[in-house]
PDB file of C-alpha atoms in Angstrom:
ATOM      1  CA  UNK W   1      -0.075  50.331 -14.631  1.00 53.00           C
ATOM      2  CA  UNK W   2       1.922  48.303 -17.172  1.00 55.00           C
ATOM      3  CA  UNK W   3       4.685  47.681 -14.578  1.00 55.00           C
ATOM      4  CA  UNK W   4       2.045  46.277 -11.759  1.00 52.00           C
ATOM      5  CA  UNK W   5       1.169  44.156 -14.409  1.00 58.00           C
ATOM      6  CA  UNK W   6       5.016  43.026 -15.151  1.00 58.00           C
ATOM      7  CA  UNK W   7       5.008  42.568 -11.843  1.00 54.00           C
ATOM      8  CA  UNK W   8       2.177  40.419 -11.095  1.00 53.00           C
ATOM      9  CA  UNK W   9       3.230  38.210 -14.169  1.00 57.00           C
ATOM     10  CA  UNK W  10       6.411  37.812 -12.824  1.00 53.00           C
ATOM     11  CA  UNK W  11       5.052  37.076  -9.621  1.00 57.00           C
ATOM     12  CA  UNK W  12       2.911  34.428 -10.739  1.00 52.00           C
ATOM     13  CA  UNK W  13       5.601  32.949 -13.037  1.00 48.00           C
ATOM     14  CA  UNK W  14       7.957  32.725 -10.336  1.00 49.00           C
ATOM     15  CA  UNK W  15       4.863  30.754  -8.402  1.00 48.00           C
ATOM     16  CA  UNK W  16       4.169  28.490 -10.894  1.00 48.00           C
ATOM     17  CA  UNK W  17       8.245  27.580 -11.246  1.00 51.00           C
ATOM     18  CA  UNK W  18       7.926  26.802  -7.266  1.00 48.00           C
ATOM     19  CA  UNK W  19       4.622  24.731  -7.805  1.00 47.00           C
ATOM     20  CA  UNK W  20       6.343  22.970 -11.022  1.00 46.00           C
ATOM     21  CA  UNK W  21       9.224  22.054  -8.694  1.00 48.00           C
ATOM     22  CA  UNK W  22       6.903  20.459  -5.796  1.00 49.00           C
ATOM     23  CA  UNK W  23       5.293  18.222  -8.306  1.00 44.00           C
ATOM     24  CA  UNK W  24       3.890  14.656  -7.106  1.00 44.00           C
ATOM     25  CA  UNK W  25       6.469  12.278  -5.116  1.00 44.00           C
ATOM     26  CA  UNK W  26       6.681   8.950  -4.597  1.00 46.00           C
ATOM     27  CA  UNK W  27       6.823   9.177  -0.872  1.00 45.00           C
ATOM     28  CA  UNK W  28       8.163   5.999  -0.121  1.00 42.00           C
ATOM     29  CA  UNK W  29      10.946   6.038  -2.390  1.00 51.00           C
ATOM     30  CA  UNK W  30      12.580   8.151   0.823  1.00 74.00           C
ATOM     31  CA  UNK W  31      11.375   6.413   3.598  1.00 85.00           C
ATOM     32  CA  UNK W  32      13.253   3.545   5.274  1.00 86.00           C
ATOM     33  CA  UNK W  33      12.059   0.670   6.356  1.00 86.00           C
ATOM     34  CA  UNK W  34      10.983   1.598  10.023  1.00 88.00           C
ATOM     35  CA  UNK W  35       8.951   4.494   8.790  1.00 91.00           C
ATOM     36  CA  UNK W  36       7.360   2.322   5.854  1.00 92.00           C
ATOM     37  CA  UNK W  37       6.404  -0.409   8.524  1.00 90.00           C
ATOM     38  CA  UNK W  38       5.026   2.161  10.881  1.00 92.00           C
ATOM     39  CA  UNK W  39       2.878   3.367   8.117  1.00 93.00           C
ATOM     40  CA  UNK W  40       1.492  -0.603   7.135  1.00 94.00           C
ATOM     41  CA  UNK W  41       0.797  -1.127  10.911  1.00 93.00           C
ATOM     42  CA  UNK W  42       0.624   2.228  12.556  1.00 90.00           C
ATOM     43  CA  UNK W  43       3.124   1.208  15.181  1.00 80.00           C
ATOM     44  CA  UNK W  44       1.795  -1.653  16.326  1.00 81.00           C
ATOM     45  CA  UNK W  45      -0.980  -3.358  14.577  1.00 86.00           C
ATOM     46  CA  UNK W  46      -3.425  -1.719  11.534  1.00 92.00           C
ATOM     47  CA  UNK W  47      -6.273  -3.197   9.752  1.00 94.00           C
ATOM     48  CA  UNK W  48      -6.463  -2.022   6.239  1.00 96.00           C
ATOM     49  CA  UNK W  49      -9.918  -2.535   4.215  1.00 96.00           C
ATOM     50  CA  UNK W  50     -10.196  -4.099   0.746  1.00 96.00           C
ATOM     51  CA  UNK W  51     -12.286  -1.560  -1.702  1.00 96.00           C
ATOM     52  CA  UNK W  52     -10.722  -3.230  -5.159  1.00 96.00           C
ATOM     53  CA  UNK W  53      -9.701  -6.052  -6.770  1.00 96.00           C
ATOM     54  CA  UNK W  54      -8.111  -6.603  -9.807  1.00 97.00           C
ATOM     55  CA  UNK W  55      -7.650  -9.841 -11.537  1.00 96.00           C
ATOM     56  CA  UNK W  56      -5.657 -10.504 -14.698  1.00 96.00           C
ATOM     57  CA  UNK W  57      -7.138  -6.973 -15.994  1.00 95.00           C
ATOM     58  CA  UNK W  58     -10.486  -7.621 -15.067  1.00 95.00           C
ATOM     59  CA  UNK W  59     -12.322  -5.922 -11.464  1.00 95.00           C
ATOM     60  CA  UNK W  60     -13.717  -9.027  -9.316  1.00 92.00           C
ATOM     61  CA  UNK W  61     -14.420  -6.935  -6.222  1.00 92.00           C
ATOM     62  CA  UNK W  62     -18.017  -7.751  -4.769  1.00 85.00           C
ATOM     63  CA  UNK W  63     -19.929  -9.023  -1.623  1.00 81.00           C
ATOM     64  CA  UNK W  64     -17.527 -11.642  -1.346  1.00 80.00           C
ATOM     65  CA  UNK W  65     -14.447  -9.567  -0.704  1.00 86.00           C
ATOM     66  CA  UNK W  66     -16.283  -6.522   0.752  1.00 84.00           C
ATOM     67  CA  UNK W  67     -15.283  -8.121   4.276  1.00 83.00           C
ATOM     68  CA  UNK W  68     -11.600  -8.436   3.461  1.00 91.00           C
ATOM     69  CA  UNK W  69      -9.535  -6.869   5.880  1.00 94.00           C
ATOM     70  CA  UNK W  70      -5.234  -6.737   6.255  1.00 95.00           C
ATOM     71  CA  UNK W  71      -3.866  -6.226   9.540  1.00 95.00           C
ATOM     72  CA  UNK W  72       0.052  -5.807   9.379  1.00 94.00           C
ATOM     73  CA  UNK W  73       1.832  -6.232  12.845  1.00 93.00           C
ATOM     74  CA  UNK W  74       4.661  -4.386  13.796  1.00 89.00           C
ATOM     75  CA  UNK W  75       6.281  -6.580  16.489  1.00 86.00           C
ATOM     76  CA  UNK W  76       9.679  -6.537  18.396  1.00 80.00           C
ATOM     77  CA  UNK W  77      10.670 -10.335  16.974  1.00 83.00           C
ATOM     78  CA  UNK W  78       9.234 -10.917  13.333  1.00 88.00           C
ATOM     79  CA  UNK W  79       6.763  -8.887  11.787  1.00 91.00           C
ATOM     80  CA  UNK W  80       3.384 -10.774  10.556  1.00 92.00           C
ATOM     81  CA  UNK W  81       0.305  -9.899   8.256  1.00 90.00           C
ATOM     82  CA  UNK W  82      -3.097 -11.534   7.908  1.00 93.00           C
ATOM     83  CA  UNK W  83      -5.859 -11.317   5.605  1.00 92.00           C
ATOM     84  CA  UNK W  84      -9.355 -12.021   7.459  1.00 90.00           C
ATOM     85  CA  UNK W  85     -12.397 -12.244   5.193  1.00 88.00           C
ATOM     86  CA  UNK W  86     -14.491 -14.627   3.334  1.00 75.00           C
ATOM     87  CA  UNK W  87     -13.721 -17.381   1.726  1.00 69.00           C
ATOM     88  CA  UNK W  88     -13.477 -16.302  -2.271  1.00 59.00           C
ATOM     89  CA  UNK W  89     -16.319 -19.188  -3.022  1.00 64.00           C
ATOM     90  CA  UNK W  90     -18.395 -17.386  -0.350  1.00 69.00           C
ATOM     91  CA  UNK W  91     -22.166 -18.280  -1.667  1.00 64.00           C
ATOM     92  CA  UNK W  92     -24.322 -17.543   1.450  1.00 60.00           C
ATOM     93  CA  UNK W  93     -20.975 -17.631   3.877  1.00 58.00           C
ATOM     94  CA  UNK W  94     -21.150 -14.996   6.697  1.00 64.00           C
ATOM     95  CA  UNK W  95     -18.366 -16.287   8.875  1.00 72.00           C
ATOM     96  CA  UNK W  96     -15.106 -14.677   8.678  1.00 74.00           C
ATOM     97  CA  UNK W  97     -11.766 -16.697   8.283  1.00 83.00           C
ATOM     98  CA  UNK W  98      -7.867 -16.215   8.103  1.00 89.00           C
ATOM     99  CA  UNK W  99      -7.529 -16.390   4.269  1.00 89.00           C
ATOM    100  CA  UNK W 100      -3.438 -15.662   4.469  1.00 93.00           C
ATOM    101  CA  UNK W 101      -1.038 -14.990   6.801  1.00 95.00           C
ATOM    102  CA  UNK W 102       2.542 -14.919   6.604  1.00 96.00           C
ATOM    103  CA  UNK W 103       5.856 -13.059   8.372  1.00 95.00           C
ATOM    104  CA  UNK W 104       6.840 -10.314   6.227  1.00 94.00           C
ATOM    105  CA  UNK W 105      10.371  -7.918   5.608  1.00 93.00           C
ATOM    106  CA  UNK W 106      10.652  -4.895   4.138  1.00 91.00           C
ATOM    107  CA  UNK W 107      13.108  -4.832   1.158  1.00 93.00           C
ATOM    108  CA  UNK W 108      15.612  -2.006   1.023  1.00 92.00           C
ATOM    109  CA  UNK W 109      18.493  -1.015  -0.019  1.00 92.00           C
ATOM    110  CA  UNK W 110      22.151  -0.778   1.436  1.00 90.00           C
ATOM    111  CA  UNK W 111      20.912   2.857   2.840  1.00 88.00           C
ATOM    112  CA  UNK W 112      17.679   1.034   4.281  1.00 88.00           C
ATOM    113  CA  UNK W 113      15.552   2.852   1.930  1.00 91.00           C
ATOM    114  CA  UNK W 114      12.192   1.516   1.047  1.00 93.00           C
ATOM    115  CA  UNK W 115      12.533  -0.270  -2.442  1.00 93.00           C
ATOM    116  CA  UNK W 116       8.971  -0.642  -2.889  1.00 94.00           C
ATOM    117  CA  UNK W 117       8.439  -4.371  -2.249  1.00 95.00           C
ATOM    118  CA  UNK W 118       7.773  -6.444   0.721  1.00 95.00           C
ATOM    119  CA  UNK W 119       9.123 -10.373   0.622  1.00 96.00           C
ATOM    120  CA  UNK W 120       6.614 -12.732   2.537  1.00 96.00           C
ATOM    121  CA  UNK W 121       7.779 -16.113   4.568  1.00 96.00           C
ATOM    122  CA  UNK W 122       5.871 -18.642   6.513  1.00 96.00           C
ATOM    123  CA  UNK W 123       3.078 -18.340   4.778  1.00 95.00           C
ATOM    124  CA  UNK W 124      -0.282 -19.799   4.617  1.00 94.00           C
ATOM    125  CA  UNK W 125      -3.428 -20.278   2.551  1.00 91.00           C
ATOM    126  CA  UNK W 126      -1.785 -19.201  -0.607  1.00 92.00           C
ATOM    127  CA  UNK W 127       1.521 -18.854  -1.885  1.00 94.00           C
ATOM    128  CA  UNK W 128       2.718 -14.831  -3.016  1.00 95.00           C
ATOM    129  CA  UNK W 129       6.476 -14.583  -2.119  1.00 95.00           C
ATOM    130  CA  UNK W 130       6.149 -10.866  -3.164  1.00 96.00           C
ATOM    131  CA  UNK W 131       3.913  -8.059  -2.570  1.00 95.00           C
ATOM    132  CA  UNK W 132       4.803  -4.669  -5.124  1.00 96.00           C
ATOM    133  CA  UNK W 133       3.923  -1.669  -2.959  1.00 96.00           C
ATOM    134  CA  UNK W 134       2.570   0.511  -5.874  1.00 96.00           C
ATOM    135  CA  UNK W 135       1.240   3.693  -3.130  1.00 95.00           C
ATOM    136  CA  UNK W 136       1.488   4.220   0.364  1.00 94.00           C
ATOM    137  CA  UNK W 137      -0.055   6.611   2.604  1.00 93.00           C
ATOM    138  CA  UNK W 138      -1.406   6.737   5.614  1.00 92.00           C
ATOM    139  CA  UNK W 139      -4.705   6.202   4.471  1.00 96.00           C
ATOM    140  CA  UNK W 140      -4.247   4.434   1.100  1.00 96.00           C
ATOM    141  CA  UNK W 141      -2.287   1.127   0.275  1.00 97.00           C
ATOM    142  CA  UNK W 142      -2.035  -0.406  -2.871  1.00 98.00           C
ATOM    143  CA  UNK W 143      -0.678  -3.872  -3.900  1.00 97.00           C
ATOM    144  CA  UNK W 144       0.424  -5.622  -6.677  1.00 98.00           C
ATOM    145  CA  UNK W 145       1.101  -9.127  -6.755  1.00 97.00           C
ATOM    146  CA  UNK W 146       1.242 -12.896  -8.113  1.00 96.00           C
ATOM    147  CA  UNK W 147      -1.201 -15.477  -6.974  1.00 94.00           C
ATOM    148  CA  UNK W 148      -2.022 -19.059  -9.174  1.00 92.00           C
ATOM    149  CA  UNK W 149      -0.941 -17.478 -12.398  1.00 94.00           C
ATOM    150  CA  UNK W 150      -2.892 -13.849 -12.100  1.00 95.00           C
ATOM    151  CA  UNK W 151      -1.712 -10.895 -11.696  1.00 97.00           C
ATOM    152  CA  UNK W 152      -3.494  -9.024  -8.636  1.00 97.00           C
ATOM    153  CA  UNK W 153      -3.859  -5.352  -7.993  1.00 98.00           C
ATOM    154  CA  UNK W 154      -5.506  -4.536  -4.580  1.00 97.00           C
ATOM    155  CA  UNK W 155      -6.467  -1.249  -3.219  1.00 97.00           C
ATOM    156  CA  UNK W 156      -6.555  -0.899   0.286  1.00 97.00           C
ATOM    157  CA  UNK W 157      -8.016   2.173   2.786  1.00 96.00           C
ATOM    158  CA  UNK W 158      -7.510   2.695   6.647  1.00 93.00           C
TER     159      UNK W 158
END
């Protein structure tokens, strides 16, 4: 009996080692730049929803931003993104606008891995230069980035 037990232990030890090893990745650390871009847009064109907003520290999401949507296209000569949504000083405003748009790249390195930020060009609305890509998945996008002096955070879901 006290060997099945030695046995299970090191069964389970020798689990947990493998688990330990797995741990959590930061999947687009080993992605290059095609993959990463095929995640944003899905191929060709995806339209990620806005659930949170962070400004300067403080959460600002509400009804006025509820709307905002980003759509990242993946096409053959330069790849563009656009922000559709209210305008922030919404009031009783139901129509939906282009709040930003600009041509974006993927930043990598000299292996074309992913390094985690995207530089934007041609833009307008606003002026960001730089979104931080602080989690990527299929289903979850989160930004980080510059606008007027504030430091944004956005969460995004597909």
């Amino acid at each position: 009996m006290a060997t099945l037990d030695n046995h299970y232990s090191f069964i389970g030890l020798v689990l947990l080692m493998f688990l330990a090893q797995c741990g959590v990745k930061d999947i687009s650390r080993s992605l290059d730049d095609t993959q990463t871009n095929r995640l944003l847009s899905a191929g060709d064109e995806k339209s990620w929803v806005l659930v949170r907003r962070i400004e300067d520290g403080s959460d600002v999401f509400g009804s006025c931003l509820e709307d905002n949507v980003l759509t990242f296209v993946d096409a053959s000569a330069v790849d563009s993104l656009y922000l559709m949504g209210r305008v922030a000083n919404c009031g009783g405003a139901s129509s939906v606008d282009t709040l930003y748009k600009a041509e974006y790249t993927m930043d990598v390195d000299d292996s074309d891995v992913f390094q985690n930020t995207i530089s934007l060009t041609e833009e307008q609305h606003a002026s960001i230069g730089l979104f931080s890509v602080d989690d990527l998945t299929s289903t979850s996008l989160k930004l980080t980035y510059t606008l007027d002096g504030k430091q944004i955070v956005e969460r995004y879901t597909y």
